[in-house]
mmCIF file of C-alpha atoms in Angstrom:
data_model
loop_
_atom_site.group_PDB
_atom_site.id
_atom_site.type_symbol
_atom_site.label_atom_id
_atom_site.label_comp_id
_atom_site.label_asym_id
_atom_site.label_seq_id
_atom_site.Cartn_x
_atom_site.Cartn_y
_atom_site.Cartn_z
ATOM 1 C CA MET A 17 115.548 212.464 125.739
ATOM 2 C CA ASN A 18 117.369 209.531 124.261
ATOM 3 C CA LEU A 19 115.811 207.144 127.451
ATOM 4 C CA MET A 20 112.574 207.664 126.158
ATOM 5 C CA SER A 21 113.895 205.038 123.735
ATOM 6 C CA PHE A 22 115.007 202.761 126.189
ATOM 7 C CA PHE A 23 111.573 201.125 126.538
ATOM 8 C CA GLY A 24 111.767 200.332 122.992
ATOM 9 C CA LYS A 25 114.560 198.423 122.907
ATOM 10 C CA LYS A 26 112.931 194.887 123.570
ATOM 11 C CA ASP A 27 112.868 192.380 120.927
ATOM 12 C CA PRO A 28 109.375 192.589 119.725
ATOM 13 C CA THR A 29 108.701 188.962 119.634
ATOM 14 C CA ALA A 30 110.076 188.923 123.240
ATOM 15 C CA SER A 31 107.959 191.802 124.190
ATOM 16 C CA VAL A 32 104.867 189.620 123.357
ATOM 17 C CA ALA A 33 106.229 186.671 125.545
ATOM 18 C CA LYS A 34 107.260 188.110 128.267
ATOM 19 C CA ASN A 35 106.027 189.984 131.504
ATOM 20 C CA ARG A 36 107.770 192.972 132.429
ATOM 21 C CA LEU A 37 107.449 196.099 134.226
ATOM 22 C CA GLN A 38 109.245 199.294 133.201
ATOM 23 C CA ILE A 39 109.996 202.055 135.102
ATOM 24 C CA LEU A 40 111.251 205.487 133.987
ATOM 25 C CA LEU A 41 112.353 208.485 136.331
ATOM 26 C CA ALA A 42 113.013 211.960 134.930
ATOM 27 C CA HIS A 43 114.466 214.639 137.406
ATOM 28 C CA GLU A 44 114.548 218.208 135.730
ATOM 29 C CA ARG A 45 116.777 220.869 136.966
ATOM 30 C CA LEU A 46 119.586 220.808 139.935
ATOM 31 C CA ASP A 47 122.607 222.109 138.673
ATOM 32 C CA ASN A 48 124.456 220.666 141.424
ATOM 33 C CA GLY A 49 124.800 217.088 141.113
ATOM 34 C CA GLU A 50 121.699 216.683 143.762
ATOM 35 C CA ASP A 51 119.330 215.492 140.959
ATOM 36 C CA ALA A 52 121.537 212.355 140.138
ATOM 37 C CA ARG A 53 121.754 211.776 143.947
ATOM 38 C CA LEU A 54 118.221 211.989 144.354
ATOM 39 C CA VAL A 55 117.840 210.108 141.430
ATOM 40 C CA SER A 56 120.131 207.143 142.686
ATOM 41 C CA ALA A 57 118.237 207.341 146.057
ATOM 42 C CA LEU A 58 114.597 206.751 144.486
ATOM 43 C CA ARG A 59 116.044 203.983 142.797
ATOM 44 C CA GLU A 60 117.069 201.848 145.696
ATOM 45 C CA ASP A 61 114.087 203.172 147.072
ATOM 46 C CA ILE A 62 111.512 202.161 144.430
ATOM 47 C CA LEU A 63 113.204 198.568 143.468
ATOM 48 C CA GLU A 64 112.855 197.722 147.265
ATOM 49 C CA VAL A 65 108.855 198.311 147.004
ATOM 50 C CA VAL A 66 108.764 196.477 143.620
ATOM 51 C CA ARG A 67 110.480 193.670 145.251
ATOM 52 C CA LYS A 68 108.062 193.611 148.152
ATOM 53 C CA ARG A 69 105.309 193.110 145.943
ATOM 54 C CA LEU A 70 106.909 190.494 143.342
ATOM 55 C CA ASP A 71 109.387 188.299 143.222
ATOM 56 C CA ILE A 72 112.416 189.347 141.104
ATOM 57 C CA ASP A 73 115.620 187.966 139.710
ATOM 58 C CA PRO A 74 118.293 190.141 139.994
ATOM 59 C CA ASP A 75 120.072 189.284 136.963
ATOM 60 C CA ALA A 76 116.514 190.119 135.390
ATOM 61 C CA VAL A 77 116.987 193.868 136.357
ATOM 62 C CA ARG A 78 118.534 196.321 133.935
ATOM 63 C CA LEU A 79 119.352 199.679 134.828
ATOM 64 C CA GLU A 80 119.956 202.582 132.620
ATOM 65 C CA MET A 81 120.686 206.256 134.105
ATOM 66 C CA GLU A 82 121.696 209.194 131.880
ATOM 67 C CA ARG A 83 121.845 213.049 132.201
ATOM 68 C CA ASP A 84 121.448 215.095 128.973
ATOM 69 C CA GLY A 85 121.102 219.022 129.780
ATOM 70 C CA GLY A 86 119.022 219.758 132.836
ATOM 71 C CA VAL A 87 117.475 216.544 132.836
ATOM 72 C CA THR A 88 118.518 213.014 134.502
ATOM 73 C CA THR A 89 116.532 210.082 133.589
ATOM 74 C CA LEU A 90 116.880 206.723 135.045
ATOM 75 C CA GLY A 91 115.415 203.456 133.440
ATOM 76 C CA ILE A 92 114.553 200.354 135.293
ATOM 77 C CA ASP A 93 113.489 197.380 133.126
ATOM 78 C CA ILE A 94 112.113 194.280 135.185
ATOM 79 C CA GLU A 95 111.634 190.655 133.528
ATOM 80 C CA LEU A 96 109.123 189.222 135.659
ATOM 81 C CA PRO A 97 108.610 185.158 135.511
ATOM 82 C CA THR A 98 105.702 184.261 133.240
ATOM 83 C CA SER A 99 103.485 183.587 136.004
ATOM 84 C CA VAL A 100 104.024 186.679 138.339
ATOM 85 C CA ARG A 101 104.368 185.460 141.787
ATOM 86 C CA ARG A 102 102.988 188.427 143.672
ATOM 87 C CA LYS A 103 103.952 188.454 147.362
ATOM 88 C CA SER A 104 101.253 188.779 149.938
ATOM 89 C CA ALA A 105 102.291 191.803 151.083
ATOM 90 C CA MET B 17 101.802 203.933 123.754
ATOM 91 C CA ASN B 18 100.188 207.356 124.420
ATOM 92 C CA LEU B 19 101.593 207.811 127.590
ATOM 93 C CA MET B 20 104.454 208.031 126.135
ATOM 94 C CA SER B 21 103.465 211.977 125.791
ATOM 95 C CA PHE B 22 102.559 212.422 129.504
ATOM 96 C CA PHE B 23 105.830 213.908 129.648
ATOM 97 C CA GLY B 24 105.541 215.961 126.613
ATOM 98 C CA LYS B 25 102.693 217.938 127.636
ATOM 99 C CA LYS B 26 104.368 220.365 129.750
ATOM 100 C CA ASP B 27 104.490 223.962 128.638
ATOM 101 C CA PRO B 28 107.867 224.054 127.203
ATOM 102 C CA THR B 29 108.376 227.888 128.939
ATOM 103 C CA ALA B 30 107.350 226.578 132.028
ATOM 104 C CA SER B 31 109.956 223.237 131.997
ATOM 105 C CA VAL B 32 113.019 225.891 131.741
ATOM 106 C CA ALA B 33 111.641 227.437 134.829
ATOM 107 C CA LYS B 34 110.172 224.539 137.054
ATOM 108 C CA ASN B 35 111.701 222.052 138.664
ATOM 109 C CA ARG B 36 110.014 218.429 138.585
ATOM 110 C CA LEU B 37 110.186 214.708 138.925
ATOM 111 C CA GLN B 38 108.321 212.471 136.347
ATOM 112 C CA ILE B 39 108.054 209.050 136.812
ATOM 113 C CA LEU B 40 106.499 206.455 134.159
ATOM 114 C CA LEU B 41 105.299 202.738 134.886
ATOM 115 C CA ALA B 42 104.659 200.356 132.249
ATOM 116 C CA HIS B 43 103.390 197.098 133.030
ATOM 117 C CA GLU B 44 102.839 194.211 130.452
ATOM 118 C CA ARG B 45 100.631 191.102 129.852
ATOM 119 C CA LEU B 46 98.529 190.500 132.839
ATOM 120 C CA ASP B 47 95.025 189.633 131.312
ATOM 121 C CA ASN B 48 93.030 189.326 134.302
ATOM 122 C CA GLY B 49 93.174 193.077 135.877
ATOM 123 C CA GLU B 50 95.789 192.204 138.274
ATOM 124 C CA ASP B 51 98.055 194.619 136.034
ATOM 125 C CA ALA B 52 95.862 197.536 136.879
ATOM 126 C CA ARG B 53 96.028 196.424 140.599
ATOM 127 C CA LEU B 54 99.651 195.914 140.553
ATOM 128 C CA VAL B 55 100.453 199.297 139.009
ATOM 129 C CA SER B 56 97.737 201.319 141.317
ATOM 130 C CA ALA B 57 99.677 199.552 144.484
ATOM 131 C CA LEU B 58 102.873 200.345 143.194
ATOM 132 C CA ARG B 59 101.710 203.838 142.580
ATOM 133 C CA GLU B 60 101.107 204.403 146.109
ATOM 134 C CA ASP B 61 103.941 202.699 147.256
ATOM 135 C CA ILE B 62 106.400 204.978 144.918
ATOM 136 C CA LEU B 63 104.441 208.267 145.745
ATOM 137 C CA GLU B 64 105.297 207.278 149.649
ATOM 138 C CA VAL B 65 109.033 206.591 149.085
ATOM 139 C CA VAL B 66 109.043 209.910 146.676
ATOM 140 C CA ARG B 67 107.513 212.280 150.108
ATOM 141 C CA LYS B 68 109.748 210.573 152.142
ATOM 142 C CA ARG B 69 112.619 212.408 150.103
ATOM 143 C CA LEU B 70 110.756 215.406 149.067
ATOM 144 C CA ASP B 71 108.575 217.876 150.403
ATOM 145 C CA ILE B 72 105.518 217.568 148.149
ATOM 146 C CA ASP B 73 102.403 219.384 147.969
ATOM 147 C CA PRO B 74 99.655 216.942 147.307
ATOM 148 C CA ASP B 75 98.451 219.367 144.549
ATOM 149 C CA ALA B 76 101.260 219.440 142.644
ATOM 150 C CA VAL B 77 100.876 215.675 141.778
ATOM 151 C CA ARG B 78 99.143 214.912 138.584
ATOM 152 C CA LEU B 79 98.727 210.886 137.776
ATOM 153 C CA GLU B 80 97.287 209.642 134.748
ATOM 154 C CA MET B 81 96.437 205.649 134.246
ATOM 155 C CA GLU B 82 95.739 204.001 131.140
ATOM 156 C CA ARG B 83 95.327 200.786 129.398
ATOM 157 C CA ASP B 84 96.332 200.113 125.903
ATOM 158 C CA GLY B 85 96.157 196.316 124.545
ATOM 159 C CA GLY B 86 98.269 194.261 127.258
ATOM 160 C CA VAL B 87 100.015 197.356 128.723
ATOM 161 C CA THR B 88 99.035 199.373 131.557
ATOM 162 C CA THR B 89 100.819 202.634 132.222
ATOM 163 C CA LEU B 90 101.023 205.041 135.106
ATOM 164 C CA GLY B 91 102.360 208.569 134.685
ATOM 165 C CA ILE B 92 103.415 210.368 137.845
ATOM 166 C CA ASP B 93 104.555 214.079 137.262
ATOM 167 C CA ILE B 94 105.124 215.828 140.400
ATOM 168 C CA GLU B 95 106.144 219.596 140.436
ATOM 169 C CA LEU B 96 108.623 220.513 142.939
ATOM 170 C CA PRO B 97 109.159 223.663 144.507
ATOM 171 C CA THR B 98 111.967 225.548 142.827
ATOM 172 C CA SER B 99 114.175 225.020 145.574
ATOM 173 C CA VAL B 100 113.974 221.424 146.270
ATOM 174 C CA ARG B 101 113.572 220.910 150.257
ATOM 175 C CA ARG B 102 115.231 217.441 150.573
ATOM 176 C CA LYS B 103 114.453 215.859 153.774
ATOM 177 C CA SER B 104 116.919 214.679 155.984
ATOM 178 C CA ALA B 105 115.632 210.898 155.473
#
């Protein structure tokens, strides 16, 4: 699963300085495209709940989706401000 | 990050037959325990949005959370019915 390396792509020095939230979704085995639709829908839902809790710069969100065999994977990499502004949700 | 192996723990024969959704969250670098609280809160939020889209047996959800250095990781492994019952949400 290539996307496993998604989390490893960051600059190692940056990873020390940066505050980030990374989310990986993997969904197995629906052959009719339903998995991709489901994962896309969950991506929106999950970004929405994350936005409710944290102030996120839309430019600081990186998304990567791929299908490999029977598995659809989605990576969400969110760079957070160094001092996290948590919302009082 | 040990939790990367979380997705690999399944029985390879079962992985062919089963339909599953796996979610991995990783949050870096808050030293005051806020990361664990944030990840716990996101876990609840994410499980809620997943439940809105899919019928999930609570017994079929496996959770694993760990802190390793500056990273808090959470694994969510949901075994879905072979014929996924999508909700018309």
